[in-house]
PDB file of C-alpha atoms in Angstrom:
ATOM      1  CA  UNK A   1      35.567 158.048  31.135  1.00 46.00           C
ATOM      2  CA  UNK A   2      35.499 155.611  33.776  1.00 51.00           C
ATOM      3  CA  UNK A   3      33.479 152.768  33.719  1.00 52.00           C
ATOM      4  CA  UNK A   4      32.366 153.801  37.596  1.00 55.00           C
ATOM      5  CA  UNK A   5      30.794 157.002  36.397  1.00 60.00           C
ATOM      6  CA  UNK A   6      27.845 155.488  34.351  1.00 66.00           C
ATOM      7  CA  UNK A   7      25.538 152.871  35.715  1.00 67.00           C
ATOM      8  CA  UNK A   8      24.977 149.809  33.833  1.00 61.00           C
ATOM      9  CA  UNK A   9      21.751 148.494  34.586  1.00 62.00           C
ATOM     10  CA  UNK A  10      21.757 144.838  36.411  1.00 63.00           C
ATOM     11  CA  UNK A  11      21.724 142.102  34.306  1.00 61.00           C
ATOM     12  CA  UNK A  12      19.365 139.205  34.362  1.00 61.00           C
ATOM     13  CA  UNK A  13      19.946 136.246  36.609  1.00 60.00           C
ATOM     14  CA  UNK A  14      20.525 133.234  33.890  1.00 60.00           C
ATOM     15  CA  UNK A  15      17.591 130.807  35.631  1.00 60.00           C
ATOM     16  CA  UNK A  16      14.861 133.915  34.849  1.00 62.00           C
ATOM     17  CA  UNK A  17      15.807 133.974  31.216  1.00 63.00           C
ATOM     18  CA  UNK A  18      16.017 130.267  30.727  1.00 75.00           C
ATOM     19  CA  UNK A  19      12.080 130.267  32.367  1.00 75.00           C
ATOM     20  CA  UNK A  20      10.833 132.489  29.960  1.00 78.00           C
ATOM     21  CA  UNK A  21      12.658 131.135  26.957  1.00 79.00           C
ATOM     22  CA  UNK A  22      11.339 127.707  28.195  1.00 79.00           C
ATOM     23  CA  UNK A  23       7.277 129.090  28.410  1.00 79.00           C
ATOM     24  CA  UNK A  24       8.029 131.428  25.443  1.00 81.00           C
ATOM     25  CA  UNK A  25       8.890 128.142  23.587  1.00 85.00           C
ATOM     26  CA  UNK A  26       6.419 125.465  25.580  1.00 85.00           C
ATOM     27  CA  UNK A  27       3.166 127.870  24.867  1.00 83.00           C
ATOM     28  CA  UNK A  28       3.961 128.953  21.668  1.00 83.00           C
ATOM     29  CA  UNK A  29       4.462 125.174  20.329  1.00 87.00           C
ATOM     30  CA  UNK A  30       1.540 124.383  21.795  1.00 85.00           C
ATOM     31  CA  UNK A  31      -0.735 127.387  20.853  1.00 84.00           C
ATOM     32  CA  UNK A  32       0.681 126.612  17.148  1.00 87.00           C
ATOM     33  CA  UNK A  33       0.092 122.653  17.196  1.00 89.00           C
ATOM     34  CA  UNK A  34      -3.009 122.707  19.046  1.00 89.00           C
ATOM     35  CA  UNK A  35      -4.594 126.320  18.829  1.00 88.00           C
ATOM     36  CA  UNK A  36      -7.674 125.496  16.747  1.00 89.00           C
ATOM     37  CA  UNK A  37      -9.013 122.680  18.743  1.00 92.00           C
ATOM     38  CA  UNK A  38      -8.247 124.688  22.212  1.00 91.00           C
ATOM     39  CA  UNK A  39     -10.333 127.216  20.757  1.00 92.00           C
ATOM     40  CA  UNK A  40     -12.859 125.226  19.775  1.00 94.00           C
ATOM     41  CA  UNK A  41     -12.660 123.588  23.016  1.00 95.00           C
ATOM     42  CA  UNK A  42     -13.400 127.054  24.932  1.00 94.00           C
ATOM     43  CA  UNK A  43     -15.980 128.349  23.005  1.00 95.00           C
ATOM     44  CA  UNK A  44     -17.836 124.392  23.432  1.00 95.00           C
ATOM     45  CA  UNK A  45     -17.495 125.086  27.501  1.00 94.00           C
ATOM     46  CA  UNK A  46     -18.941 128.092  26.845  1.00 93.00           C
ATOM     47  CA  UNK A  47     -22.032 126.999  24.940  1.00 92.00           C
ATOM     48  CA  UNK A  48     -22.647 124.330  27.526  1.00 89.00           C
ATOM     49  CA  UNK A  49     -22.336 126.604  30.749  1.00 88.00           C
ATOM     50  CA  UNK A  50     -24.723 128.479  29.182  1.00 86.00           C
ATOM     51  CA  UNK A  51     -26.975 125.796  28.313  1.00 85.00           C
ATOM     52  CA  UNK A  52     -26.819 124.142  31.446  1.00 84.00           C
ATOM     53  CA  UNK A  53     -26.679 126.797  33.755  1.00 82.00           C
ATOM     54  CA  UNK A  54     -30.143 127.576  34.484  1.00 78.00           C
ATOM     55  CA  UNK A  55     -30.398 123.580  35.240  1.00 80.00           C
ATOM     56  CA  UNK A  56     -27.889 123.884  37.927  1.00 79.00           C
ATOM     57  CA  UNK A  57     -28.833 126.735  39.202  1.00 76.00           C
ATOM     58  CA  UNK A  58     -32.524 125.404  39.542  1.00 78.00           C
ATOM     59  CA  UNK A  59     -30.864 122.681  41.076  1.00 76.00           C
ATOM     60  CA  UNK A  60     -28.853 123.814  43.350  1.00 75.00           C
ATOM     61  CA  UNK A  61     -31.845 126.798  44.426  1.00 70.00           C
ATOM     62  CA  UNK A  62     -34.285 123.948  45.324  1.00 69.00           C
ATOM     63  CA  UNK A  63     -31.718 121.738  47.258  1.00 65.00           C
ATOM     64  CA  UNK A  64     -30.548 124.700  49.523  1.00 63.00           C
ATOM     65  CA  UNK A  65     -33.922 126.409  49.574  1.00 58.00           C
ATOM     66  CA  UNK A  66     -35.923 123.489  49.867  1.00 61.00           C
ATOM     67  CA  UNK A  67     -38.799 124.843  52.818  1.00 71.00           C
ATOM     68  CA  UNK A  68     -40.577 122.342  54.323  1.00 76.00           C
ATOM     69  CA  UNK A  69     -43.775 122.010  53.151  1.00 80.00           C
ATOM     70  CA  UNK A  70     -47.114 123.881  54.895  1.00 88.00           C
ATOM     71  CA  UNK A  71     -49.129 121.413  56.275  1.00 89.00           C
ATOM     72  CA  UNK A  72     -52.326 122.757  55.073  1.00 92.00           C
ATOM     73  CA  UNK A  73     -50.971 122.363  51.753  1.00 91.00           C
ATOM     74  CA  UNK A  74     -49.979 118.628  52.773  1.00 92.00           C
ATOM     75  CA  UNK A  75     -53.712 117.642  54.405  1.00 94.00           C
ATOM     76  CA  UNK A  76     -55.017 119.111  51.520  1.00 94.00           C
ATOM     77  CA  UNK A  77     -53.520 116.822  49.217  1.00 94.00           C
ATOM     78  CA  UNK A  78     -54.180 114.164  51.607  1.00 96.00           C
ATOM     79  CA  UNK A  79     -57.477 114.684  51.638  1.00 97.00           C
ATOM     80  CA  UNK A  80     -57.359 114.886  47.731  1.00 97.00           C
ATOM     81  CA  UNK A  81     -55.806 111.640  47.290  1.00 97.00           C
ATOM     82  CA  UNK A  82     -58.677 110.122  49.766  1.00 97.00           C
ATOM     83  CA  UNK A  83     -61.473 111.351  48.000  1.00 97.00           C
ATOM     84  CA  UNK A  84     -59.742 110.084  44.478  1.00 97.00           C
ATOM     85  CA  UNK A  85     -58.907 107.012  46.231  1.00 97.00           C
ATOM     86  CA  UNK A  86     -62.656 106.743  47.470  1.00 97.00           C
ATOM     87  CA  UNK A  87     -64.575 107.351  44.409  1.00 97.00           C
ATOM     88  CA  UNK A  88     -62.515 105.345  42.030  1.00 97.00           C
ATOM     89  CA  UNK A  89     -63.473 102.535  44.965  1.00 97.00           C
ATOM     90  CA  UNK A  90     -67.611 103.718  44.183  1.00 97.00           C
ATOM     91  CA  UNK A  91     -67.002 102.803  40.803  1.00 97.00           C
ATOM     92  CA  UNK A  92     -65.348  99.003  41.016  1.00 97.00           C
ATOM     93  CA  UNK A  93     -67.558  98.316  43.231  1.00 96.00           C
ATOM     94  CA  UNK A  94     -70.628  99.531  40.953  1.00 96.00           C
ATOM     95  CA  UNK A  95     -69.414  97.905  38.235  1.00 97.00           C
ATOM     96  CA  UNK A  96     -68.682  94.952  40.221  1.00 97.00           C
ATOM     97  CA  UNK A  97     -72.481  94.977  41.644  1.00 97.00           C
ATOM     98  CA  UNK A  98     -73.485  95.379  37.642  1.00 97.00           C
ATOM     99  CA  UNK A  99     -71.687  92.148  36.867  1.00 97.00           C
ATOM    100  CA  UNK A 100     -72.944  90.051  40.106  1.00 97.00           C
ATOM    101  CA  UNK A 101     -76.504  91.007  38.917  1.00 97.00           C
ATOM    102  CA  UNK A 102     -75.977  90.238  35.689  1.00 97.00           C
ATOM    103  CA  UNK A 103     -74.262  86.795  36.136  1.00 97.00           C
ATOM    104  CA  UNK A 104     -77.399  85.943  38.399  1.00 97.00           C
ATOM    105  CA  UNK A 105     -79.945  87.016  35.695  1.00 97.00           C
ATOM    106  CA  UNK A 106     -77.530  84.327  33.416  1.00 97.00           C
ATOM    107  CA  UNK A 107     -78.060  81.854  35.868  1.00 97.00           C
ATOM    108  CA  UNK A 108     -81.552  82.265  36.517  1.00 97.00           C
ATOM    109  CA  UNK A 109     -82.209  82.253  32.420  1.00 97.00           C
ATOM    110  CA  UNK A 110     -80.135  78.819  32.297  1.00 97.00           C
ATOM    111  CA  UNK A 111     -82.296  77.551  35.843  1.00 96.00           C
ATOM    112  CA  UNK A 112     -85.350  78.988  33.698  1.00 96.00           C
ATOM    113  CA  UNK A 113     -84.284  76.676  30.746  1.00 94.00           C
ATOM    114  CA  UNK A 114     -83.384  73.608  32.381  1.00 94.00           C
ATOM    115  CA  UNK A 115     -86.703  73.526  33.742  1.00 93.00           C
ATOM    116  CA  UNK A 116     -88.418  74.155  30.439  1.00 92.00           C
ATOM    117  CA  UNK A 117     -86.514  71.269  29.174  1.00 91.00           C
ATOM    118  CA  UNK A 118     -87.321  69.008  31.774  1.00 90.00           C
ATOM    119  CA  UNK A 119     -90.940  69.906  31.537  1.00 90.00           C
ATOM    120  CA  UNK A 120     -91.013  69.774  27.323  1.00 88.00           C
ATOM    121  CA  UNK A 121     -89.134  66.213  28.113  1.00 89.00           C
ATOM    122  CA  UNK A 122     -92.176  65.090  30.693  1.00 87.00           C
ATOM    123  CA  UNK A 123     -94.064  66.062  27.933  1.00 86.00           C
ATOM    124  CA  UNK A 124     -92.922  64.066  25.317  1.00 83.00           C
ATOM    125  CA  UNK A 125     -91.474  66.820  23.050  1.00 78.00           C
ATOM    126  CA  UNK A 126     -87.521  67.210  22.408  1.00 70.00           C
ATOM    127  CA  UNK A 127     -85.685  67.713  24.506  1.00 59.00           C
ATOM    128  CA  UNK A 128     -82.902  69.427  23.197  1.00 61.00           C
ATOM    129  CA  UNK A 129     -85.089  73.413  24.122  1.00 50.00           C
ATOM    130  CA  UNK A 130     -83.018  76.514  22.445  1.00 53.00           C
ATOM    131  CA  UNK A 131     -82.505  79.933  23.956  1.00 48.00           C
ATOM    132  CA  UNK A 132     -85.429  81.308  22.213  1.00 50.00           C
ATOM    133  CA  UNK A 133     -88.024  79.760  24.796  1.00 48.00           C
ATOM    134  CA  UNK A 134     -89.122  83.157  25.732  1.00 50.00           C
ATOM    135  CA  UNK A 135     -90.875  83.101  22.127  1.00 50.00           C
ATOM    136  CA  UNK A 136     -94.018  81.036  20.898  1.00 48.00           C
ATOM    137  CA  UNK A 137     -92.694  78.028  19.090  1.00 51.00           C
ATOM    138  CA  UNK A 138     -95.263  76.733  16.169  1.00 50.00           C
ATOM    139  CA  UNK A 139     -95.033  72.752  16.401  1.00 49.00           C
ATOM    140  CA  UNK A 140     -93.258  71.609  13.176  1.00 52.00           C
ATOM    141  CA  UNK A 141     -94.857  69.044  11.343  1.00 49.00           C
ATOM    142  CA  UNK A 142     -92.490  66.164  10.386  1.00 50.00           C
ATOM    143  CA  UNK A 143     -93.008  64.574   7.033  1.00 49.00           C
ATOM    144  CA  UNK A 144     -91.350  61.814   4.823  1.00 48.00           C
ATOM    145  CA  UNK A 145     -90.045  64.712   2.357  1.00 50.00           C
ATOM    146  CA  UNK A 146     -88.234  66.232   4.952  1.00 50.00           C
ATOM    147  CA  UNK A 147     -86.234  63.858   6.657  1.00 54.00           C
ATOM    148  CA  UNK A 148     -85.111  62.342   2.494  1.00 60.00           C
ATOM    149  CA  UNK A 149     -83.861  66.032   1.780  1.00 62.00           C
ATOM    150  CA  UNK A 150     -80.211  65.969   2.038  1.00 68.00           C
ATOM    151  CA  UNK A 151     -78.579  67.509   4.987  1.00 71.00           C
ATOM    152  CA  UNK A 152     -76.209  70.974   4.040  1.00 68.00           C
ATOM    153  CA  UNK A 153     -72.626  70.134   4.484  1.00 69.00           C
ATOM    154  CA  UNK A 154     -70.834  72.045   7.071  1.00 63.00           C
ATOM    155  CA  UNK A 155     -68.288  74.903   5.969  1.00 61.00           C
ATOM    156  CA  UNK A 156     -65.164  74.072   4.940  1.00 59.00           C
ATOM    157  CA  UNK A 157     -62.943  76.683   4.140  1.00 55.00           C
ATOM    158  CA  UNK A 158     -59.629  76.625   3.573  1.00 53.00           C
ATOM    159  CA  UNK A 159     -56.631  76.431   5.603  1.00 47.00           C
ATOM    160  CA  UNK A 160     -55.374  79.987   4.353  1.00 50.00           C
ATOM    161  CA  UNK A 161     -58.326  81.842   5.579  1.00 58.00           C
ATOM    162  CA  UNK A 162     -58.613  80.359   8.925  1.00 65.00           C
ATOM    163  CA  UNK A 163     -55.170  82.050   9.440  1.00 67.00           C
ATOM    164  CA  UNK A 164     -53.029  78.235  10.126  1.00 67.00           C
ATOM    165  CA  UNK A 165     -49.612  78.235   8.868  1.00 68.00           C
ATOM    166  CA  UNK A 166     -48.368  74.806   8.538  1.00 68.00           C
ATOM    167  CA  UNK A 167     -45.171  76.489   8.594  1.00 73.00           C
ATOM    168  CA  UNK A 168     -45.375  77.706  12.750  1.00 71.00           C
ATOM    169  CA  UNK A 169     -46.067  74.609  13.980  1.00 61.00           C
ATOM    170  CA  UNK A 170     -49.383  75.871  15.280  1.00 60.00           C
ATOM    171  CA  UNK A 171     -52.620  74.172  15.008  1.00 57.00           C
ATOM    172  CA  UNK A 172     -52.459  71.373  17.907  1.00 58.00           C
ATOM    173  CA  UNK A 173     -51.073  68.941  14.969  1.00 58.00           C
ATOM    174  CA  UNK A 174     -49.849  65.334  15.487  1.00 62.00           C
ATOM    175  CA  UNK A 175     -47.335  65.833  13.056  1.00 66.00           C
ATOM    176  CA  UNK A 176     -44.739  67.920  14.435  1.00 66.00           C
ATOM    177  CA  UNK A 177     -40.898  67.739  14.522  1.00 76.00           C
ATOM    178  CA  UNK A 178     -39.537  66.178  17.820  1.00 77.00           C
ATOM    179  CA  UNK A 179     -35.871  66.323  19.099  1.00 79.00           C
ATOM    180  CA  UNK A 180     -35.086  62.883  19.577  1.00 78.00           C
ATOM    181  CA  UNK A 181     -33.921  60.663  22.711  1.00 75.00           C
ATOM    182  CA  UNK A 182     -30.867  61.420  24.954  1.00 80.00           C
ATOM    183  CA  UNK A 183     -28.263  58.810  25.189  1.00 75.00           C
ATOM    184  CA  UNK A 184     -25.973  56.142  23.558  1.00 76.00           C
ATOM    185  CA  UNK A 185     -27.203  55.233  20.470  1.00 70.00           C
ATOM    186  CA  UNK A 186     -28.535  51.692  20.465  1.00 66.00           C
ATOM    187  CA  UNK A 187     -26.375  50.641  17.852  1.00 64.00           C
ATOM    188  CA  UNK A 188     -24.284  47.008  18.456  1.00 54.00           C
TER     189      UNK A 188
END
């Protein structure tokens, strides 16, 4: 038997085997070190194309496809905004008619009582008139017992309830905590 006779299939090139050898040990290192968290790490893509693909592809349909607009649809909003615009400009300047009027009634009450005042001083009465003018007075009679009854004393409540906290340094108080000068001390 000759060694011609029979064919011996070609051997591999040494570079080809040291390749695979090389991936066979690269990848499977890698696959065991690292395999659970490169799983995890596909299946995470996965959940987030999914999640976000209707987003981008709403996205990216309204940028390419964006149409221009149809101008009837435009003046129409146009002519929407103007007619808001409009009536909301009715209404200020209703309300701002309301408040003219009523700041000249106010005026006219307080001419009204400065006249009555002047006229109840010609008079001889006081002269001090109240804002209930518009309603018959009956003349007080002013007797000895009355002016020797004592006088109420005004309210006084305490600090607590009128809501001053000594503590703020609210309250308009002269005694208050200053920073004091800049400079050299005047110290000799």
């Amino acid at each position: 038997m000759e060694l011609g006779d029979q064919e011996v299939p070609p051997a591999k090139p040494d570079l080809e085997l040291d390749f695979t050898g090389f991936l066979q040990e690269t990848v499977g290192t890698a696959l065991s070190t690292y395999g659970w968290f490169i799983l995890f790490g596909c299946i995470l893509l996965y959940v987030l194309k999914q999640k976000f693909s209707s987003n981008i592809n709403s996205l990216l349909a309204t940028t390419k496809t964006s149409t221009p607009p149809d101008p009837n649809e435009v003046v129409r909003r146009q002519e929407a905004v103007a007619a808001a615009r409009l009536k909301m400009q009715r209404e200020l300047d209703a309300q701002a008619e309301r408040y003219r009027e009523k700041q000249r009634q106010l005026e006219e009450e307080k001419r009204r009582q400065k006249i009555e005042s002047w006229e109840s001083m010609k008079e001889g009465k006081s002269y001090k008139v109240t804002s209930h003018l518009s309603q018959p007075q009956e003349p007080t009679a002013t007797t000895s017992t009355s002016s020797s009854a004592p006088k109420p004393k005004p309210d006084r409540r305490p600090l607590r309830s009128s809501g001053f906290n000594p503590l703020t340094g609210d309250g308009g108080g002269t005694c208050a905590w200053r920073p004091g000068r800049r400079g050299p001390s005047a110290g000799g």
